[in-house]
Structures are given as structure tokens and as C-alpha cells.
Short mmCIF file of C-alpha atoms and ligand atoms in Angstrom, two decimals:
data_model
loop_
_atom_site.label_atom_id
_atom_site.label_comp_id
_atom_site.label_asym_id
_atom_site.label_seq_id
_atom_site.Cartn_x
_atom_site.Cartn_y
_atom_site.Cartn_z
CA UNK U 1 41.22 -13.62 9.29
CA UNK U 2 43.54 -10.96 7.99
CA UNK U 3 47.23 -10.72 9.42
CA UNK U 4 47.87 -7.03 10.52
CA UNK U 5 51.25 -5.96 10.35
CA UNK U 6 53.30 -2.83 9.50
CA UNK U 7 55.93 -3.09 6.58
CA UNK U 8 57.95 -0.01 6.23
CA UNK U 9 56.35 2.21 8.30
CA UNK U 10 52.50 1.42 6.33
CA UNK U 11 50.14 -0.62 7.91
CA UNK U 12 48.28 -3.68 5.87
CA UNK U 13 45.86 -6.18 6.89
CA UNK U 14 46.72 -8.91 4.33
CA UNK U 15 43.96 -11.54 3.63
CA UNK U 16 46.63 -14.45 3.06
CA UNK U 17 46.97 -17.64 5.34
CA UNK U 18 49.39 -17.60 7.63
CA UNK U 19 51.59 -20.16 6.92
CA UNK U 20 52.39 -18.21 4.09
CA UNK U 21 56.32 -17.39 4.00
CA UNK U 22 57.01 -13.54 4.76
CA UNK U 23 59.13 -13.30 1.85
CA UNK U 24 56.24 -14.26 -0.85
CA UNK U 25 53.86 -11.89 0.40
CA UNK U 26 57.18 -9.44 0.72
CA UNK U 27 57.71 -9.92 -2.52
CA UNK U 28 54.19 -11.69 -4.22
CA UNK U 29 51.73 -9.02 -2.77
CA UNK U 30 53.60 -6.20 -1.56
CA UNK U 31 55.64 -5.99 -4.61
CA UNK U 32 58.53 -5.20 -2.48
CA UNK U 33 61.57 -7.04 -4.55
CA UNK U 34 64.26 -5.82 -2.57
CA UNK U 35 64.65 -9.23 -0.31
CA UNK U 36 65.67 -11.85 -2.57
CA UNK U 37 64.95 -16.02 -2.48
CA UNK U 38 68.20 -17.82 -2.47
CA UNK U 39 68.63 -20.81 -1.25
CA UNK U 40 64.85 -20.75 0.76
CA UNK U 41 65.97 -22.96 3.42
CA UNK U 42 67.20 -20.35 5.77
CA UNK U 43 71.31 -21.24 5.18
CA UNK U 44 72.19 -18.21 2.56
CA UNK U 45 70.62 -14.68 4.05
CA UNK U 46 69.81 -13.47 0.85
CA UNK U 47 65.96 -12.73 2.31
CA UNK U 48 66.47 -11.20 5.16
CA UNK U 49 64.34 -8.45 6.62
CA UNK U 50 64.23 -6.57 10.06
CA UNK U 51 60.98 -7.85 12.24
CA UNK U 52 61.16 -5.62 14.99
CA UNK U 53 64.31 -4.39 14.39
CA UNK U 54 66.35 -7.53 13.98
CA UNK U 55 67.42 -9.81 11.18
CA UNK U 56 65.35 -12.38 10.13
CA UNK U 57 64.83 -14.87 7.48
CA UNK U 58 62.16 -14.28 5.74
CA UNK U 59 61.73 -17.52 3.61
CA UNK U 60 61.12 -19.48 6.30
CA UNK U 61 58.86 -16.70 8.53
CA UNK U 62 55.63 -17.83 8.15
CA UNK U 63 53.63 -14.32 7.58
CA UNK U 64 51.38 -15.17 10.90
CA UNK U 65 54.50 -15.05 12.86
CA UNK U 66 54.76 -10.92 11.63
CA UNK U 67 51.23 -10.59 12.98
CA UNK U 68 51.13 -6.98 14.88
CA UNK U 69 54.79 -6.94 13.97
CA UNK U 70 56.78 -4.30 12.04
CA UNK U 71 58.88 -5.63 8.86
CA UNK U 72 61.83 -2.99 7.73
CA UNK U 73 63.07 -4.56 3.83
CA UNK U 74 65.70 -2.99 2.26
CA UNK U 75 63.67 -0.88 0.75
CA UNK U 76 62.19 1.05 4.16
CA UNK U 77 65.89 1.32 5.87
CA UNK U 78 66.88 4.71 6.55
CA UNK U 79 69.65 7.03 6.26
CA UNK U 80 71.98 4.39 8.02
CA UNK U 81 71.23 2.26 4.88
CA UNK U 82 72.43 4.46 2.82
CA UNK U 83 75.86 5.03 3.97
CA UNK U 84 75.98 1.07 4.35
CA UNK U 85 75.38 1.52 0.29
CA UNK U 86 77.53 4.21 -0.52
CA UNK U 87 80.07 2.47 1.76
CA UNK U 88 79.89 -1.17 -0.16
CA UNK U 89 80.41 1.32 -3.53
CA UNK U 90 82.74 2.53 -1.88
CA UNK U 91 84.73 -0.81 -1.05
CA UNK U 92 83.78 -2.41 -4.40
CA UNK U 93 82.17 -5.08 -1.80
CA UNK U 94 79.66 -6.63 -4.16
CA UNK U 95 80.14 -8.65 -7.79
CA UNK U 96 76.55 -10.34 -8.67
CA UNK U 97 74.86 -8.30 -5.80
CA UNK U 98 72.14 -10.55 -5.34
CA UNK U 99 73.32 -11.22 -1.68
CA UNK U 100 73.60 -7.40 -1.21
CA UNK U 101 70.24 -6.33 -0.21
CA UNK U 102 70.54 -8.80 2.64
CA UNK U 103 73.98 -8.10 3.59
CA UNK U 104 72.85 -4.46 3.85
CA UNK U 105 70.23 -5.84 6.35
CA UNK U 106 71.98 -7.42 8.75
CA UNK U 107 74.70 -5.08 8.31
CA UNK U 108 72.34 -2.10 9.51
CA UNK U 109 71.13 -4.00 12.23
CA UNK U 110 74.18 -4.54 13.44
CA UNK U 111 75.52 -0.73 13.51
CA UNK U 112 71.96 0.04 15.29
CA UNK U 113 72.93 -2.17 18.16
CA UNK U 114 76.88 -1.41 17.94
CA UNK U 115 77.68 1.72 15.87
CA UNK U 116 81.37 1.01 15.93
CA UNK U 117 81.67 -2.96 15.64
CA UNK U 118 84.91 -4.68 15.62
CA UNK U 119 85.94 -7.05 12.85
CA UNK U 120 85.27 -10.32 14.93
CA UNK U 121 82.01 -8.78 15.66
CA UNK U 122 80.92 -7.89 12.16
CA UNK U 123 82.34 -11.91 10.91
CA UNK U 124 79.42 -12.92 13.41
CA UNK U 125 76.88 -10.60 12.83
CA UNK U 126 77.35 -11.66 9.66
CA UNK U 127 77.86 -14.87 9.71
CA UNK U 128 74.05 -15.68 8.28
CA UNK U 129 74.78 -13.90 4.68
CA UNK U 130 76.53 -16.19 2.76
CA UNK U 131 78.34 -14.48 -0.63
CA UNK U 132 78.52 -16.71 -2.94
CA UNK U 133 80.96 -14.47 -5.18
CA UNK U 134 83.28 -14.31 -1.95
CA UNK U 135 83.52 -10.40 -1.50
CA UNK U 136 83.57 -11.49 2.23
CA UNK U 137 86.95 -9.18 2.74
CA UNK U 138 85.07 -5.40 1.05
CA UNK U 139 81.82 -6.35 2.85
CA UNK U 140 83.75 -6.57 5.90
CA UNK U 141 85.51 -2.92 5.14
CA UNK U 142 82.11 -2.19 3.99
CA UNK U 143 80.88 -2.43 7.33
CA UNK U 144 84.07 -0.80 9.24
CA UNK U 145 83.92 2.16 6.37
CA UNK U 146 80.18 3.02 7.18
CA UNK U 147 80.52 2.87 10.98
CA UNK U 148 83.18 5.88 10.26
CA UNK U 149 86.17 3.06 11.50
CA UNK U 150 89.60 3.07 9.24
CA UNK U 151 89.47 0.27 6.93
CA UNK U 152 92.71 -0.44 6.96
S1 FES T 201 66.58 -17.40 0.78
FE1 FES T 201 66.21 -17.20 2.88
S2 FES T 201 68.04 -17.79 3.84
FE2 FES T 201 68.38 -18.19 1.72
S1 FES T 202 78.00 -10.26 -4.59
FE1 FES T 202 77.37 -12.08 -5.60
S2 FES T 202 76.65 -13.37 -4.04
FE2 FES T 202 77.50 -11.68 -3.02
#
């Protein structure tokens, strides 16, 4: 049986089983590269993806757990996104950026349920996206900087 789900805003009925992990088909089938595979055993964040609106891991989402769900990657975010981007520029708040994509993730779920978070509250949203080139501090101004806060 196919799963049905909608991944940035386009519906698919994806003949895979469904203990499949979300982020292969993400990234196997749907060609969508954006969410990357870190550490695969849900500890780094590097693969996460909005089901529904909030962060998830996608390495260990199996794909029948997205069934009549909608999945937002990096690559369907919206204008929010973007100033999230412009604003880790911005802050010089990435080295390797291989963690970026998901930092961007939670990051922009985050201002969607608090559009002006303070610093304790971005250190826990964020708490699930590890860096592992420690640009912890500029993510953090990252966040403040794109939610129009001064950075200080
Ligand atoms: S790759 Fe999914 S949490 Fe690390
Ligand atoms: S920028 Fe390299 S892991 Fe975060």
C-alpha cells in the first residue's frame, strides 16, 4: 500500500514500506538533500524536518508514521527561512554548515510558535541540534537577529 503524504506543499503516494526512515525517502526518492544524516540515531539534529509544523527527526521517523502528514524540509520553508539564512550570514553562525539546514529547522519552528524568543528559550528549542564546529554563540544571535531582537 502506498504512504500518502504531502512534502512541501506536493502531494505523493510513495510505494515504499513503511518502516522506511523519512529521511531516505527525503533524501533517496524525493531527491530532497537539504536534511542531512549525521549521527542517525536521533542525538545530533542534523535531519530534522517539520511534520506538521514541528521539528522532528527524520532518521529515526519511520515514513508510515508521515502517512496523511505534511513534511516542510529546508527546502519548502518560507520567507521566515530566509531571514533565519540571511540572519546566520549575517552572524557568521555556521563553519562546516552541515548542521545548518537543521538548525534553520528548528530555528523556524521556533519563531512560528514565539516570534520574539528569549535566549534561554532559543538554548532549549535548540537544544536537539548539536554543532559540532561549536558556533553555538552566532546561532544563538542568529536566532535573536532574525526575530528583529538586538543581538547584543
Ligand atoms: S541524523 Fe538524525 S538526529 Fe542525527
Ligand atoms: S557549522 Fe559545522 S557542525 Fe555546525
Amino acid at each position: 500500500m502506498a504512504i500518502s503524504l504531502v512534502v512541501n506543499g506536493e502531494a505523493h503516494a510513495l510505494d515504499v514500506p513503511p518502516t522506511r526512515r523519512l529521511l531516505s525517502v527525503l533524501r533517496d526518492d524525493l531527491a530532497l538533500l537539504g536534511a542531512k544524516h549525521g549521527c542517525g540515531e536521533g542525538a545530533c539534529g542534523a535531519c530534522a524536518v517539520l511534520l506538521d509544523g514541528k521539528p522532528v527527526v527524520s532518521c529515526l521517523l519511520p515514513v508510515g508514521a508521515a502517512e496523511g502528514r505534511t513534511v516542510t524540509t529546508i527546502e519548502g520553508l518560507d520567507e521566515a527561512a530566509a531571514a533565519l539564512q540571511e540572519a546566520f550570514v549575517a552572524e557568521d553562525a555556521l563553519q562546516c554548515g552541515f548542521c545548518t539546514p537543521g538548525q534553520i529547522v528548528s530555528a523556524s519552528a521556533l519563531i512560528a510558535s514565539d516570534p520574539t524568543p528569549t535566549r534561554e528559550a532559543i538554548r532549549v528549542a535548540m537544544a536537539g541540534n548539536i554543532c559540532r564546529c561549536g558556533a553555538y554563540p552566532k546561532i544563538e544571535r542568529a536566532i535573536l537577529r532574525a526575530s528583529g531582537q538586538a543581538v547584543g
